[in-house]
XYZ file of C-alpha atoms in Angstrom:
249
model
C -3.578 13.521 18.107
C -6.346 16.154 18.016
C -9.283 15.981 20.416
C -11.760 15.461 17.565
C -9.743 12.537 16.202
C -9.536 10.888 19.624
C -13.252 11.446 20.205
C -14.146 9.887 16.858
C -12.189 6.763 17.786
C -14.424 6.352 20.835
C -17.731 7.175 19.159
C -17.286 5.111 15.984
C -16.861 1.365 15.407
C -15.179 -0.739 16.549
C -14.671 0.950 19.949
C -18.268 2.129 20.321
C -19.641 -1.333 19.520
C -17.256 -2.988 21.974
C -18.277 -0.557 24.730
C -21.975 -1.158 24.031
C -21.370 -4.918 24.084
C -19.791 -4.613 27.539
C -22.767 -2.522 28.632
C -25.027 -5.316 27.422
C -23.094 -7.814 29.543
C -23.598 -5.602 32.608
C -27.339 -5.418 31.906
C -27.844 -9.191 31.688
C -28.778 -9.583 35.364
C -31.215 -6.675 35.660
C -32.592 -6.261 32.125
C -31.742 -9.463 30.330
C -33.703 -8.788 27.131
C -32.049 -5.402 26.613
C -28.636 -6.838 27.450
C -29.004 -9.672 24.949
C -30.246 -7.229 22.310
C -27.209 -4.991 22.815
C -24.743 -7.875 22.734
C -26.181 -9.584 19.656
C -26.891 -6.363 17.775
C -23.451 -4.861 18.367
C -21.639 -8.068 17.465
C -23.615 -8.380 14.228
C -22.786 -4.773 13.326
C -19.133 -5.374 14.182
C -19.110 -8.464 11.975
C -20.706 -6.538 9.111
C -18.238 -3.645 9.428
C -15.367 -6.140 9.175
C -16.619 -7.537 5.852
C -14.846 -6.123 2.773
C -18.131 -6.015 0.846
C -19.611 -3.655 3.463
C -16.431 -1.599 3.855
C -16.143 -1.156 0.084
C -19.752 -0.009 -0.144
C -19.150 2.607 2.553
C -15.899 3.840 1.022
C -17.335 4.045 -2.506
C -19.843 6.647 -1.311
C -16.866 8.967 -0.738
C -14.318 8.169 -3.453
C -14.504 10.542 -6.468
C -13.218 9.577 -9.928
C -9.496 10.034 -10.660
C -8.231 13.154 -12.402
C -6.615 13.249 -15.823
C -3.379 15.095 -16.545
C -5.357 17.462 -18.776
C -7.536 18.393 -15.805
C -4.521 18.885 -13.529
C -2.892 21.225 -16.054
C -5.733 23.693 -15.528
C -4.486 24.281 -11.975
C -1.906 26.894 -10.972
C -0.291 24.807 -8.236
C -0.366 21.335 -6.709
C -1.230 21.060 -3.011
C -0.345 17.806 -1.227
C -1.940 17.191 2.170
C -0.080 15.190 4.790
C -1.797 12.093 6.127
C 0.260 11.358 9.223
C 3.712 10.292 10.369
C 5.346 7.205 11.807
C 6.976 8.436 15.016
C 8.715 5.143 15.771
C 11.005 4.512 12.791
C 14.581 4.059 14.035
C 15.786 3.051 10.563
C 14.763 6.535 9.352
C 16.146 8.408 12.340
C 12.987 8.236 14.449
C 10.315 9.969 12.350
C 9.137 9.515 8.779
C 5.944 9.666 6.745
C 3.316 6.966 7.137
C 1.789 5.057 4.233
C -0.942 7.657 3.663
C 1.487 10.560 3.379
C 3.929 8.537 1.281
C 1.412 7.733 -1.439
C 0.143 11.316 -1.499
C 3.687 12.668 -1.809
C 4.508 10.161 -4.526
C 1.417 11.073 -6.543
C 1.972 14.794 -6.045
C 5.554 14.454 -7.290
C 4.352 12.578 -10.353
C 1.785 15.255 -11.160
C 4.384 17.997 -10.713
C 6.788 16.153 -13.003
C 4.167 15.711 -15.735
C 2.682 19.214 -15.550
C 5.549 21.449 -14.420
C 3.311 23.019 -11.760
C 4.813 24.271 -8.470
C 4.113 22.178 -5.385
C 2.859 23.056 -1.905
C 3.041 20.468 0.906
C 0.964 20.867 4.042
C 0.929 19.235 7.468
C 1.924 20.048 11.030
C 2.433 17.899 14.128
C -1.059 16.872 15.325
C 0.389 13.842 17.140
C 3.385 15.652 18.623
C 6.937 14.699 17.729
C 9.789 16.830 16.429
C 9.297 17.135 12.659
C 6.153 18.373 10.932
C 4.547 16.396 8.124
C 5.225 19.250 5.720
C 8.921 19.305 6.597
C 9.319 15.554 6.148
C 7.341 15.596 2.892
C 9.533 18.330 1.443
C 12.664 16.309 2.201
C 11.099 13.128 0.818
C 9.913 14.720 -2.418
C 13.107 16.639 -3.124
C 15.551 13.863 -2.209
C 13.768 10.701 -3.322
C 11.418 11.918 -6.054
C 13.715 14.691 -7.364
C 10.980 17.313 -7.521
C 11.189 20.807 -6.001
C 8.747 21.949 -3.323
C 8.011 25.675 -3.442
C 5.858 26.138 -0.332
C 5.597 24.332 3.009
C 2.981 24.554 5.753
C 4.371 22.986 8.927
C 1.855 24.204 11.516
C -1.657 23.062 10.527
C -3.228 20.234 12.526
C -6.592 19.739 10.807
C -7.895 19.739 7.250
C -9.708 22.985 7.936
C -6.499 24.639 9.159
C -4.620 23.354 6.118
C -7.164 24.965 3.813
C -7.013 28.338 5.571
C -3.203 28.461 5.720
C -2.718 27.331 2.120
C -5.218 29.919 0.877
C -3.493 32.669 2.872
C -0.092 31.708 1.463
C -1.202 31.388 -2.163
C -3.461 34.420 -2.396
C -0.529 36.918 -2.543
C 0.933 34.773 -5.357
C -2.247 35.330 -7.404
C -2.977 31.599 -7.228
C -6.658 30.764 -6.897
C -6.968 27.318 -8.541
C -5.140 24.291 -7.126
C -4.907 20.579 -7.804
C -5.553 19.012 -4.411
C -3.851 15.699 -3.613
C -5.163 13.551 -0.785
C -6.656 10.102 -0.287
C -9.802 9.484 -2.322
C -11.887 8.790 0.790
C -10.718 12.103 2.319
C -11.242 14.175 -0.833
C -14.894 15.292 -0.376
C -14.179 16.831 3.034
C -10.840 18.302 1.967
C -12.246 19.779 -1.240
C -15.101 21.435 0.631
C -12.698 22.912 3.197
C -10.467 24.398 0.492
C -13.400 25.786 -1.460
C -14.742 27.437 1.687
C -11.281 28.971 2.142
C -11.672 30.640 -1.259
C -9.752 28.326 -3.591
C -11.035 26.637 -6.727
C -10.187 22.946 -6.440
C -9.347 20.330 -9.036
C -9.578 17.046 -7.147
C -6.549 14.774 -7.608
C -7.378 11.790 -5.389
C -5.088 8.847 -4.760
C -5.102 5.788 -2.504
C -8.297 4.162 -3.769
C -9.354 1.134 -1.726
C -12.884 0.198 -2.839
C -12.850 0.092 -6.634
C -12.185 -3.635 -7.084
C -15.033 -5.857 -8.386
C -16.917 -8.148 -6.037
C -15.379 -11.511 -5.181
C -16.560 -14.170 -2.680
C -13.650 -13.502 -0.312
C -15.169 -10.074 0.375
C -17.739 -11.813 2.577
C -14.992 -12.946 4.972
C -14.467 -10.489 7.870
C -10.992 -9.098 8.441
C -9.152 -6.267 10.216
C -8.341 -4.291 7.052
C -12.015 -4.061 6.109
C -12.861 -2.991 9.659
C -10.305 -0.188 9.364
C -11.774 0.936 6.030
C -15.282 0.970 7.510
C -14.036 3.051 10.427
C -12.297 5.528 8.113
C -15.389 5.927 5.919
C -17.678 6.495 8.904
C -15.188 8.954 10.378
C -15.156 10.906 7.115
C -18.950 11.135 7.077
C -18.942 12.236 10.722
C -16.231 14.816 9.980
C -18.211 16.187 7.046
C -21.206 16.630 9.326
C -18.991 18.338 11.908
C -17.543 20.705 9.295
C -21.043 21.504 8.041
C -22.167 22.419 11.558
C -19.087 24.609 12.074
C -19.798 26.366 8.780
C -23.369 27.118 9.841
C -22.149 28.444 13.198
C -19.522 30.654 11.542
């Protein structure tokens, strides 16, 4: 796990709201009004973040429209970004892709099958372990989806590093336009990183989570919605962080 990822878990809901709630409890004896305000305010925000209607609204601000096969065919290669691994999977020998990486690999394989474009998979070992995301994805795509993988990045640990390494590998191949496969909520940040690295990007998002119409059950708080709210807020925070780094560079 990278430092930035760990830090975001502390600074964003739900952890930040829980910490502030505990601070409010500690303030009850000395500054009761402030303590009550912190407790009530943080719990209301936590409740809102756990509502699907709020989570969907946050996620929709990030999810771009899907790509058509005609759009993908304008690319010269398909780049699939890893989204993490499951390091505790004894039935798979200890390590395998997580749900995020699986759906990206599946979609990338489908696009490669329908377009005939070569595929690049990217992902290192940001959480430790033995096998890189790129290595596991290559095995998954070739063995289970029967599609060849031409290039593998097995060292990058952040989206920014993925963009730089992919661009460096593809530039000698005279490839400057790629179809980028990642989760829809991650696409704005990933696309910007790859464009800053010098590649033209055709967005090929997958893993949509906020496109369903409103229904009354979306007012009922739940853990999945809380996770989606956290992911959306983390993406906005990461975009801000990348923007600051770009200005500094």
